[in-house]
Amino acid sequence: MSSTNAREEGFNLELRVYLIQYLVLAVFIALGIRFYVLQVARHEDYQARAENNRIRDIPIPASRGAIFDRNENLLVDNASAFNVVVTPEDITNKEDTVNALVQNLDIDRGELLVELNDPLRPKSQPILVKQNASLADRAWVAAHELEHPEITIDQQPQRVYKYGKLAAHLLGYIGQVNPKQLENPEFKAAGYKSGDIVGQDGIEKKYDRELRGQDGMRRVIVDSRGMPKAELARIEPIKGQDIILTLDLDLQKVAEQQFYSKNETGAAVVLNPQNGEILAMVSVPSFDPNVFARNVVSTGSRKEVAAIVNDPSHPMYNKAIQGIYPTGSTWKILMATAALEEGTITLKNSRIVCGGGIQVGNRFVHCGKNHGMPDIHAAIVHSCDGYFYRLGLKMGVDIIHDWVTRFGMGQRTGVDLPGEVRGIIPSREWKKRVNPRDPVWKDFDTVLASIGQGSVAVPPIQLIRAEAGIVIGGEFHTPHLFKQAKETQLGAVKYYDDKPTEVKLSELTIETVDYGMWGVINEGGTASGVGFPREINAGGKTGTAQVIAKEKVRGKEHKDHSWFISFAPMHTDQKPEIGVVCITENGGWGASASAPKVKMIEAAYFSKKLGRPILPELVALKTQPKRETTRPATGAPAKPNADPKRRPGTP
Amino acid sequence: MVDIQRKFKDVDWLLLLAPIALTAFGCVGISSSAPDGSFVKKQIFSLGIGLAIAIAIMFTDYRKIVMNIAPFFYAAVLILLVVVLVWGTQINGNKAWLRIAGFSLQPSEFAKAATILMLARHLAHQRQTSLSIKDMLIMAAIVMPPLILVYAEHDTGTTLTFGAILGTFYFLGGMRKVFLGIGVVAVAVGLVAVYPHLKRYQIERINVIIHPEEADPRGFGYQTIQSVIAVGSGGVLGKGIGHGTQGRLGFLPFAWTDFIAAVIAEETGLIGVLLMMVLYLVLIWRLIAVAKASRERSGSLIVMGFVGLIAFHILCNLGMVVALMPIMGIPLPLMSYGGTAVMAMFIGVGLALSVRMRRFVN
């Protein structure tokens, strides 16, 4: 083949070859520099990103501790639930994901967006969007695994309140920690993080640290689809401590049934006066805490929660510790004790005229009837207002205030439940503060305060703590529900640390009060017609708390609140071992609505103690009346007395 | 004919060993990232065939190939490209593969070699110092049939490669500066004109390079970002062969083809990358040396055609791996998994060896 040297022809191929050679060299140098930049200068950054790519910490939630009653009957436990979770890190198109969840799994868009847009939440932490996923939900998630790898099914423990509404106020409920709580330094210090489930009320809240346990973690290598390929490390979760309450399930059932069976609302506290252990605590109406456990962002359960929160009868409100009511005549026990201790009266010389009432300035304040000139015993037994009006005037408001304050009135009892209120115990300073138009304390105020009316308003728990302290001889125990936390890897066994406040009271005073209360039931007193079994030797005191007159005019449901406080046994050589306080809202006279309830509770207590069966109808919670589903017949809106926000001077 | 002994003395061993080393290097990356071991076996098998082809070509006079065989090879490749369009197997959206007896054949790879030979053949007898318009039109006419057929396969990367081959030969042939200017303007105008008609993914791939910080890390930016992470996390020494996580855990999809360099960079670090680049430079330098030494134009042109092809592939592929170029499906010569591509490259090597062996024979 004939060929021609390119150079001879003036066709400068060689130059072009050189040009290409240098061009190639330039390209290689540029690429080399780029590799150097990525692999040396920015190496650490990319190394971290490569690690983030492939290593993921998947939390293993710890089961919360179970809650038992004093006889180790299970009250609250965990069941395994299938939950739908979304991992924000794996979301490619937020709008698509949100639409898919809203349309197919019935999840609330607004709530979901709040969760998704939470800047505090780590992107790798899955968001629980639906608890208790149905079979259909699970099938949908499985079928859309490829389009939506960010949506997965997770098996997690779910809180189960075995008895639904029963004792809901004291057990409380759980929910995801909210942003406000996270800002709380105490929460921060305890290591709570966004998305954690925490106790939001009751025992669940108060003992959250004990109950919550410690989440475990799986550190896994994942592939580009987020599927775990291998496990690098695993920290097993540690279950929270089981808690044993002082509560007695049977008594709780009996106590609640007293209200439900009569379609009445109110509160009751049953405790052991000798140590403050709460055996039952009732607040009616109630709510089902399971609704909160189920609730995350599915529309259905949001509605259920909203129904509870917005219910005008305020079912979430624990009247036993948050409802404040005038004490009515139950107050007379405190008055009598104070007067005897102060020496205003002596047992030998305690007769004061009743007079059917008293003239104060231009007003006459009535007693129920004219009791003649009773002594202190008769005054208690027959609840003579006239006697106590005059006794109050003799003592003066300062001394009354001083003594009831020593008994803990107007202060929180320290019960181990969140949200307890202080109530109001009027004094000169108090009146000056809340009533600037009429700042001066008058005799008329003293007269009203002497029988627990007027401005006196306290939660039932405060009243029973004070009077329990007196009847057992001056030992004021803190009412409490916590008995024991069982040992786990996390915490040693814990018991309640009972530190009673001592107030020195004379034997004679105690004996007088004790005998008076016994007389109320057993010597033809105000509660003698209630039919307390003789052998239990119960003593008590009725009370009728006036509902503001204006309210009364509006409808007959605004009858007075009915109080009864009782201890048993009394007037024997034994100290009382059970104390019950009960308030029936708009129940009328003390002996008519509340005393029968207290009788049933005490009867049940002693039946149980003697090993006898408790009458089945007392515990027949399953046959609860219509209140379960329908609004109470009385339809009473929030009682002014039961709403602390409406009362002046309430902390 | 020269005797065998002298021929062996004239073999450029570096020119033969460098591509073998590169293929072997590629096999390391393929074994680290491909889903099963058969990929490496097939690649080694292709290397064997490629070597056989190269040696066969080496012993053949390249001038015979250019003058007598090239048109038939070109015609056969065009027929195969048509056949592929009709009966081809679709892989990842490209209908570029023919399945024959258990092997996938990618005719477009052979088409590159055939086109280079045809262009070299046309320019072999050129006498002018610069290309006439007629020459340029004829050259374009040579390139267009395979280019159009490949474009019909939706193989954008390979289509661009044909443009690059044509450009290389225009440059080698001595295109007038006027045309060079016109060409640059035409390409610029063409890009602007084409840009709005690009598919969304193509636009996004370009945008990823221009605005990496705005790219959707889970969407269009995904491969580029994951590739850069793989390269960067490799550091100087690499994570060790078989210990790369980006490639192994599937963060780099199809790493064994277009992103083989990212796998190498992740596992062997900058050291491995530099070794790879040195091997490529050795290959290209030896090829250029052959081109310079050739006393005959068609020999120089064939070899420089392959140099242009290899350089374009390296620029595009490594540029893509380090996020300097958009993703366009151009494999890394010899290293990316793909039997036909390896064979086609060894055709080039064989031709270069043949040219070198006959450098004094004029």
PDB file of C-alpha atoms in Angstrom, chain A residues 162-398:
ATOM      1  CA  LYS A 162     -57.574  -3.387  82.443  1.00  0.00           C
ATOM      2  CA  TYR A 163     -60.610  -1.859  84.075  1.00  0.00           C
ATOM      3  CA  GLY A 164     -61.139   1.054  81.710  1.00  0.00           C
ATOM      4  CA  LYS A 165     -62.647   3.936  83.603  1.00  0.00           C
ATOM      5  CA  LEU A 166     -62.017   2.399  86.989  1.00  0.00           C
ATOM      6  CA  ALA A 167     -59.637   4.506  89.045  1.00  0.00           C
ATOM      7  CA  ALA A 168     -58.734   6.408  85.895  1.00  0.00           C
ATOM      8  CA  HIS A 169     -58.027   9.620  87.786  1.00  0.00           C
ATOM      9  CA  LEU A 170     -55.439   8.131  90.006  1.00  0.00           C
ATOM     10  CA  LEU A 171     -53.861   5.814  87.457  1.00  0.00           C
ATOM     11  CA  GLY A 172     -53.644   8.655  84.978  1.00  0.00           C
ATOM     12  CA  TYR A 173     -52.838   8.117  81.354  1.00  0.00           C
ATOM     13  CA  ILE A 174     -49.892   8.254  78.990  1.00  0.00           C
ATOM     14  CA  GLY A 175     -49.084  10.178  75.873  1.00  0.00           C
ATOM     15  CA  GLN A 176     -46.188  11.390  73.825  1.00  0.00           C
ATOM     16  CA  VAL A 177     -44.042  13.912  75.570  1.00  0.00           C
ATOM     17  CA  ASN A 178     -45.044  17.363  74.362  1.00  0.00           C
ATOM     18  CA  PRO A 179     -42.690  20.176  73.342  1.00  0.00           C
ATOM     19  CA  LYS A 180     -43.504  22.172  76.463  1.00  0.00           C
ATOM     20  CA  GLN A 181     -42.500  19.285  78.686  1.00  0.00           C
ATOM     21  CA  LEU A 182     -39.283  18.894  76.751  1.00  0.00           C
ATOM     22  CA  GLU A 183     -38.361  22.474  77.562  1.00  0.00           C
ATOM     23  CA  ASN A 184     -38.714  21.683  81.234  1.00  0.00           C
ATOM     24  CA  PRO A 185     -35.172  21.293  82.616  1.00  0.00           C
ATOM     25  CA  GLU A 186     -36.286  18.405  84.809  1.00  0.00           C
ATOM     26  CA  PHE A 187     -37.455  16.497  81.757  1.00  0.00           C
ATOM     27  CA  LYS A 188     -34.281  17.357  79.926  1.00  0.00           C
ATOM     28  CA  ALA A 189     -32.148  16.131  82.771  1.00  0.00           C
ATOM     29  CA  ALA A 190     -34.068  12.859  82.885  1.00  0.00           C
ATOM     30  CA  GLY A 191     -33.202  12.272  79.244  1.00  0.00           C
ATOM     31  CA  TYR A 192     -36.661  12.488  77.750  1.00  0.00           C
ATOM     32  CA  LYS A 193     -36.628  13.015  74.030  1.00  0.00           C
ATOM     33  CA  SER A 194     -39.173  13.888  71.435  1.00  0.00           C
ATOM     34  CA  GLY A 195     -41.506  11.031  70.682  1.00  0.00           C
ATOM     35  CA  ASP A 196     -41.102   9.377  74.071  1.00  0.00           C
ATOM     36  CA  ILE A 197     -44.179   8.057  75.761  1.00  0.00           C
ATOM     37  CA  VAL A 198     -44.571   9.522  79.223  1.00  0.00           C
ATOM     38  CA  GLY A 199     -47.163   9.540  81.951  1.00  0.00           C
ATOM     39  CA  GLN A 200     -49.349  12.596  81.575  1.00  0.00           C
ATOM     40  CA  ASP A 201     -51.376  12.383  84.746  1.00  0.00           C
ATOM     41  CA  GLY A 202     -51.960  10.376  87.887  1.00  0.00           C
ATOM     42  CA  ILE A 203     -49.613   7.648  89.009  1.00  0.00           C
ATOM     43  CA  GLU A 204     -48.394   7.339  85.422  1.00  0.00           C
ATOM     44  CA  LYS A 205     -47.072  10.875  85.637  1.00  0.00           C
ATOM     45  CA  LYS A 206     -46.006  10.960  89.269  1.00  0.00           C
ATOM     46  CA  TYR A 207     -43.981   7.763  89.036  1.00  0.00           C
ATOM     47  CA  ASP A 208     -42.994   8.052  85.394  1.00  0.00           C
ATOM     48  CA  ARG A 209     -39.304   7.676  86.222  1.00  0.00           C
ATOM     49  CA  GLU A 210     -39.924   4.364  87.944  1.00  0.00           C
ATOM     50  CA  LEU A 211     -42.408   3.113  85.370  1.00  0.00           C
ATOM     51  CA  ARG A 212     -40.746   4.094  82.128  1.00  0.00           C
ATOM     52  CA  GLY A 213     -37.745   1.798  82.136  1.00  0.00           C
ATOM     53  CA  GLN A 214     -34.895   2.297  79.753  1.00  0.00           C
ATOM     54  CA  ASP A 215     -35.226   2.002  76.011  1.00  0.00           C
ATOM     55  CA  GLY A 216     -32.941  -0.402  74.262  1.00  0.00           C
ATOM     56  CA  MET A 217     -31.372   0.080  70.899  1.00  0.00           C
ATOM     57  CA  ARG A 218     -30.330  -1.874  67.860  1.00  0.00           C
ATOM     58  CA  ARG A 219     -27.418  -0.463  65.957  1.00  0.00           C
ATOM     59  CA  VAL A 220     -27.753  -1.904  62.499  1.00  0.00           C
ATOM     60  CA  ILE A 221     -26.140  -1.618  59.135  1.00  0.00           C
ATOM     61  CA  VAL A 222     -28.746  -0.783  56.588  1.00  0.00           C
ATOM     62  CA  ASP A 223     -28.666  -0.883  52.831  1.00  0.00           C
ATOM     63  CA  SER A 224     -29.736   1.923  50.553  1.00  0.00           C
ATOM     64  CA  ARG A 225     -33.383   0.993  51.052  1.00  0.00           C
ATOM     65  CA  GLY A 226     -33.046   1.209  54.791  1.00  0.00           C
ATOM     66  CA  MET A 227     -33.382  -2.520  55.234  1.00  0.00           C
ATOM     67  CA  PRO A 228     -31.252  -3.874  58.055  1.00  0.00           C
ATOM     68  CA  LYS A 229     -28.423  -6.036  56.789  1.00  0.00           C
ATOM     69  CA  ALA A 230     -26.589  -6.807  59.960  1.00  0.00           C
ATOM     70  CA  GLU A 231     -26.743  -5.941  63.592  1.00  0.00           C
ATOM     71  CA  LEU A 232     -23.664  -4.326  65.058  1.00  0.00           C
ATOM     72  CA  ALA A 233     -24.835  -4.002  68.612  1.00  0.00           C
ATOM     73  CA  ARG A 234     -27.919  -4.499  70.640  1.00  0.00           C
ATOM     74  CA  ILE A 235     -28.858  -3.025  73.958  1.00  0.00           C
ATOM     75  CA  GLU A 236     -31.845  -4.770  75.398  1.00  0.00           C
ATOM     76  CA  PRO A 237     -34.534  -2.535  76.819  1.00  0.00           C
ATOM     77  CA  ILE A 238     -35.086  -2.672  80.549  1.00  0.00           C
ATOM     78  CA  LYS A 239     -38.660  -2.824  81.637  1.00  0.00           C
ATOM     79  CA  GLY A 240     -39.791  -0.185  84.059  1.00  0.00           C
ATOM     80  CA  GLN A 241     -40.409  -0.992  87.697  1.00  0.00           C
ATOM     81  CA  ASP A 242     -43.738  -2.560  88.547  1.00  0.00           C
ATOM     82  CA  ILE A 243     -45.610  -0.472  91.065  1.00  0.00           C
ATOM     83  CA  ILE A 244     -47.838  -1.761  93.788  1.00  0.00           C
ATOM     84  CA  LEU A 245     -50.406   0.733  94.938  1.00  0.00           C
ATOM     85  CA  THR A 246     -52.083   0.971  98.303  1.00  0.00           C
ATOM     86  CA  LEU A 247     -55.332   0.832  96.378  1.00  0.00           C
ATOM     87  CA  ASP A 248     -57.759  -2.000  97.031  1.00  0.00           C
ATOM     88  CA  LEU A 249     -59.400  -3.002  93.776  1.00  0.00           C
ATOM     89  CA  ASP A 250     -62.515  -4.363  95.487  1.00  0.00           C
ATOM     90  CA  LEU A 251     -63.056  -1.241  97.541  1.00  0.00           C
ATOM     91  CA  GLN A 252     -62.430   0.917  94.520  1.00  0.00           C
ATOM     92  CA  LYS A 253     -65.109  -0.979  92.626  1.00  0.00           C
ATOM     93  CA  VAL A 254     -67.532  -0.667  95.511  1.00  0.00           C
ATOM     94  CA  ALA A 255     -66.833   3.020  95.930  1.00  0.00           C
ATOM     95  CA  GLU A 256     -67.290   3.806  92.259  1.00  0.00           C
ATOM     96  CA  GLN A 257     -70.388   1.699  92.032  1.00  0.00           C
ATOM     97  CA  GLN A 258     -71.988   3.793  94.747  1.00  0.00           C
ATOM     98  CA  PHE A 259     -71.973   6.750  92.399  1.00  0.00           C
ATOM     99  CA  TYR A 260     -72.725   4.979  89.140  1.00  0.00           C
ATOM    100  CA  SER A 261     -75.628   2.989  90.506  1.00  0.00           C
ATOM    101  CA  LYS A 262     -77.364   6.175  91.598  1.00  0.00           C
ATOM    102  CA  ASN A 263     -76.305   8.170  88.579  1.00  0.00           C
ATOM    103  CA  GLU A 264     -74.602  10.703  90.802  1.00  0.00           C
ATOM    104  CA  THR A 265     -71.390  12.635  90.542  1.00  0.00           C
ATOM    105  CA  GLY A 266     -68.875  13.466  93.200  1.00  0.00           C
ATOM    106  CA  ALA A 267     -65.777  12.170  94.840  1.00  0.00           C
ATOM    107  CA  ALA A 268     -64.685   9.861  97.602  1.00  0.00           C
ATOM    108  CA  VAL A 269     -61.423   9.003  99.300  1.00  0.00           C
ATOM    109  CA  VAL A 270     -60.962   5.857 101.339  1.00  0.00           C
ATOM    110  CA  LEU A 271     -57.803   5.576 103.382  1.00  0.00           C
ATOM    111  CA  ASN A 272     -56.171   4.016 106.339  1.00  0.00           C
ATOM    112  CA  PRO A 273     -55.908   6.877 108.867  1.00  0.00           C
ATOM    113  CA  GLN A 274     -53.046   5.158 110.627  1.00  0.00           C
ATOM    114  CA  ASN A 275     -50.651   5.388 107.711  1.00  0.00           C
ATOM    115  CA  GLY A 276     -52.261   7.443 104.972  1.00  0.00           C
ATOM    116  CA  GLU A 277     -52.570   4.572 102.535  1.00  0.00           C
ATOM    117  CA  ILE A 278     -55.331   5.330 100.089  1.00  0.00           C
ATOM    118  CA  LEU A 279     -57.549   2.301  99.606  1.00  0.00           C
ATOM    119  CA  ALA A 280     -59.845   3.888  97.074  1.00  0.00           C
ATOM    120  CA  MET A 281     -60.237   7.202  95.393  1.00  0.00           C
ATOM    121  CA  VAL A 282     -63.187   8.061  93.257  1.00  0.00           C
ATOM    122  CA  SER A 283     -64.049  10.937  91.018  1.00  0.00           C
ATOM    123  CA  VAL A 284     -67.176  10.649  88.919  1.00  0.00           C
ATOM    124  CA  PRO A 285     -67.625  11.111  86.001  1.00  0.00           C
ATOM    125  CA  SER A 286     -64.548   9.348  84.771  1.00  0.00           C
ATOM    126  CA  PHE A 287     -62.871   8.588  81.472  1.00  0.00           C
ATOM    127  CA  ASP A 288     -61.198   5.651  79.811  1.00  0.00           C
ATOM    128  CA  PRO A 289     -57.420   6.120  79.770  1.00  0.00           C
ATOM    129  CA  ASN A 290     -57.150   3.455  77.068  1.00  0.00           C
ATOM    130  CA  VAL A 291     -58.344   6.098  74.647  1.00  0.00           C
ATOM    131  CA  PHE A 292     -55.164   8.053  75.298  1.00  0.00           C
ATOM    132  CA  ALA A 293     -53.001   4.989  74.991  1.00  0.00           C
ATOM    133  CA  ARG A 294     -54.538   4.286  71.612  1.00  0.00           C
ATOM    134  CA  ASN A 295     -54.321   7.841  70.522  1.00  0.00           C
ATOM    135  CA  VAL A 296     -51.642   9.067  68.288  1.00  0.00           C
ATOM    136  CA  VAL A 297     -52.537  10.729  65.068  1.00  0.00           C
ATOM    137  CA  SER A 298     -55.326   8.624  63.713  1.00  0.00           C
ATOM    138  CA  THR A 299     -58.452  10.671  63.231  1.00  0.00           C
ATOM    139  CA  GLY A 300     -60.629   8.139  64.993  1.00  0.00           C
ATOM    140  CA  SER A 301     -58.858   8.203  68.311  1.00  0.00           C
ATOM    141  CA  ARG A 302     -58.270  11.950  68.129  1.00  0.00           C
ATOM    142  CA  LYS A 303     -62.016  12.300  68.097  1.00  0.00           C
ATOM    143  CA  GLU A 304     -62.334  10.058  71.114  1.00  0.00           C
ATOM    144  CA  VAL A 305     -59.783  12.143  72.972  1.00  0.00           C
ATOM    145  CA  ALA A 306     -61.461  15.369  71.953  1.00  0.00           C
ATOM    146  CA  ALA A 307     -64.767  13.986  73.204  1.00  0.00           C
ATOM    147  CA  ILE A 308     -63.232  13.430  76.631  1.00  0.00           C
ATOM    148  CA  VAL A 309     -61.339  16.700  76.801  1.00  0.00           C
ATOM    149  CA  ASN A 310     -64.285  18.789  75.652  1.00  0.00           C
ATOM    150  CA  ASP A 311     -66.935  17.001  77.699  1.00  0.00           C
ATOM    151  CA  PRO A 312     -68.711  19.735  79.697  1.00  0.00           C
ATOM    152  CA  SER A 313     -68.897  17.404  82.704  1.00  0.00           C
ATOM    153  CA  HIS A 314     -65.066  17.478  82.875  1.00  0.00           C
ATOM    154  CA  PRO A 315     -64.479  13.751  83.292  1.00  0.00           C
ATOM    155  CA  MET A 316     -60.718  14.171  83.493  1.00  0.00           C
ATOM    156  CA  TYR A 317     -60.883  16.360  86.500  1.00  0.00           C
ATOM    157  CA  ASN A 318     -60.052  14.548  89.757  1.00  0.00           C
ATOM    158  CA  LYS A 319     -62.532  15.980  92.222  1.00  0.00           C
ATOM    159  CA  ALA A 320     -60.940  14.190  95.149  1.00  0.00           C
ATOM    160  CA  ILE A 321     -57.858  16.378  94.949  1.00  0.00           C
ATOM    161  CA  GLN A 322     -58.811  19.170  92.556  1.00  0.00           C
ATOM    162  CA  GLY A 323     -62.424  19.878  93.338  1.00  0.00           C
ATOM    163  CA  ILE A 324     -62.894  22.369  96.143  1.00  0.00           C
ATOM    164  CA  TYR A 325     -66.092  22.466  98.094  1.00  0.00           C
ATOM    165  CA  PRO A 326     -67.253  24.218 101.255  1.00  0.00           C
ATOM    166  CA  THR A 327     -66.868  21.635 103.975  1.00  0.00           C
ATOM    167  CA  GLY A 328     -70.211  22.240 105.619  1.00  0.00           C
ATOM    168  CA  SER A 329     -70.631  20.738 109.044  1.00  0.00           C
ATOM    169  CA  THR A 330     -67.827  18.224 108.651  1.00  0.00           C
ATOM    170  CA  TRP A 331     -65.795  21.266 109.644  1.00  0.00           C
ATOM    171  CA  LYS A 332     -67.251  21.113 113.150  1.00  0.00           C
ATOM    172  CA  ILE A 333     -64.835  18.301 114.057  1.00  0.00           C
ATOM    173  CA  LEU A 334     -61.943  20.670 113.453  1.00  0.00           C
ATOM    174  CA  MET A 335     -63.704  23.419 115.368  1.00  0.00           C
ATOM    175  CA  ALA A 336     -64.402  21.161 118.338  1.00  0.00           C
ATOM    176  CA  THR A 337     -60.826  19.928 118.450  1.00  0.00           C
ATOM    177  CA  ALA A 338     -59.445  23.435 118.234  1.00  0.00           C
ATOM    178  CA  ALA A 339     -61.781  24.766 120.910  1.00  0.00           C
ATOM    179  CA  LEU A 340     -60.949  21.971 123.343  1.00  0.00           C
ATOM    180  CA  GLU A 341     -57.227  22.271 122.759  1.00  0.00           C
ATOM    181  CA  GLU A 342     -57.313  26.037 122.960  1.00  0.00           C
ATOM    182  CA  GLY A 343     -59.338  25.839 126.167  1.00  0.00           C
ATOM    183  CA  THR A 344     -62.181  27.902 124.795  1.00  0.00           C
ATOM    184  CA  ILE A 345     -64.400  25.199 126.186  1.00  0.00           C
ATOM    185  CA  THR A 346     -63.660  22.373 128.569  1.00  0.00           C
ATOM    186  CA  LEU A 347     -65.324  19.031 128.537  1.00  0.00           C
ATOM    187  CA  LYS A 348     -66.933  19.653 131.902  1.00  0.00           C
ATOM    188  CA  ASN A 349     -68.061  23.091 130.911  1.00  0.00           C
ATOM    189  CA  SER A 350     -68.911  22.925 127.264  1.00  0.00           C
ATOM    190  CA  ARG A 351     -72.561  23.896 127.156  1.00  0.00           C
ATOM    191  CA  ILE A 352     -73.428  26.736 124.827  1.00  0.00           C
ATOM    192  CA  VAL A 353     -76.849  28.024 123.860  1.00  0.00           C
ATOM    193  CA  CYS A 354     -78.155  27.084 120.452  1.00  0.00           C
ATOM    194  CA  GLY A 355     -81.049  29.482 120.344  1.00  0.00           C
ATOM    195  CA  GLY A 356     -82.097  28.244 116.935  1.00  0.00           C
ATOM    196  CA  GLY A 357     -79.523  30.532 115.456  1.00  0.00           C
ATOM    197  CA  ILE A 358     -77.756  33.750 116.169  1.00  0.00           C
ATOM    198  CA  GLN A 359     -78.334  37.442 115.552  1.00  0.00           C
ATOM    199  CA  VAL A 360     -75.280  38.999 113.949  1.00  0.00           C
ATOM    200  CA  GLY A 361     -75.728  42.703 113.383  1.00  0.00           C
ATOM    201  CA  ASN A 362     -78.970  43.019 111.503  1.00  0.00           C
ATOM    202  CA  ARG A 363     -79.037  39.437 110.291  1.00  0.00           C
ATOM    203  CA  PHE A 364     -80.251  36.294 111.981  1.00  0.00           C
ATOM    204  CA  VAL A 365     -78.374  33.149 111.008  1.00  0.00           C
ATOM    205  CA  HIS A 366     -80.468  30.056 111.566  1.00  0.00           C
ATOM    206  CA  CYS A 367     -79.685  26.669 113.035  1.00  0.00           C
ATOM    207  CA  GLY A 368     -81.588  23.639 111.768  1.00  0.00           C
ATOM    208  CA  LYS A 369     -83.706  23.712 114.872  1.00  0.00           C
ATOM    209  CA  ASN A 370     -83.416  24.881 118.442  1.00  0.00           C
ATOM    210  CA  HIS A 371     -81.150  22.461 120.265  1.00  0.00           C
ATOM    211  CA  GLY A 372     -81.487  24.172 123.617  1.00  0.00           C
ATOM    212  CA  MET A 373     -78.117  24.319 125.343  1.00  0.00           C
ATOM    213  CA  PRO A 374     -76.146  21.303 124.126  1.00  0.00           C
ATOM    214  CA  ASP A 375     -72.723  20.284 125.324  1.00  0.00           C
ATOM    215  CA  ILE A 376     -69.966  19.615 122.800  1.00  0.00           C
ATOM    216  CA  HIS A 377     -70.954  15.968 122.384  1.00  0.00           C
ATOM    217  CA  ALA A 378     -74.560  16.771 121.592  1.00  0.00           C
ATOM    218  CA  ALA A 379     -73.509  19.654 119.357  1.00  0.00           C
ATOM    219  CA  ILE A 380     -71.483  17.263 117.229  1.00  0.00           C
ATOM    220  CA  VAL A 381     -74.057  14.477 117.285  1.00  0.00           C
ATOM    221  CA  HIS A 382     -76.912  16.750 116.240  1.00  0.00           C
ATOM    222  CA  SER A 383     -74.745  19.110 114.217  1.00  0.00           C
ATOM    223  CA  CYS A 384     -75.918  22.163 116.076  1.00  0.00           C
ATOM    224  CA  ASP A 385     -75.043  25.270 114.064  1.00  0.00           C
ATOM    225  CA  GLY A 386     -76.104  27.662 116.819  1.00  0.00           C
ATOM    226  CA  TYR A 387     -73.575  26.099 119.161  1.00  0.00           C
ATOM    227  CA  PHE A 388     -70.734  26.474 116.713  1.00  0.00           C
ATOM    228  CA  TYR A 389     -71.685  30.024 115.712  1.00  0.00           C
ATOM    229  CA  ARG A 390     -71.177  31.079 119.267  1.00  0.00           C
ATOM    230  CA  LEU A 391     -68.140  28.857 119.771  1.00  0.00           C
ATOM    231  CA  GLY A 392     -66.612  30.435 116.680  1.00  0.00           C
ATOM    232  CA  LEU A 393     -67.253  33.914 117.949  1.00  0.00           C
ATOM    233  CA  LYS A 394     -65.688  32.961 121.286  1.00  0.00           C
ATOM    234  CA  MET A 395     -62.560  31.694 119.605  1.00  0.00           C
ATOM    235  CA  GLY A 396     -62.225  34.342 116.972  1.00  0.00           C
ATOM    236  CA  VAL A 397     -61.154  33.877 113.389  1.00  0.00           C
ATOM    237  CA  ASP A 398     -57.427  34.054 114.132  1.00  0.00           C
TER     238      ASP A 398
END
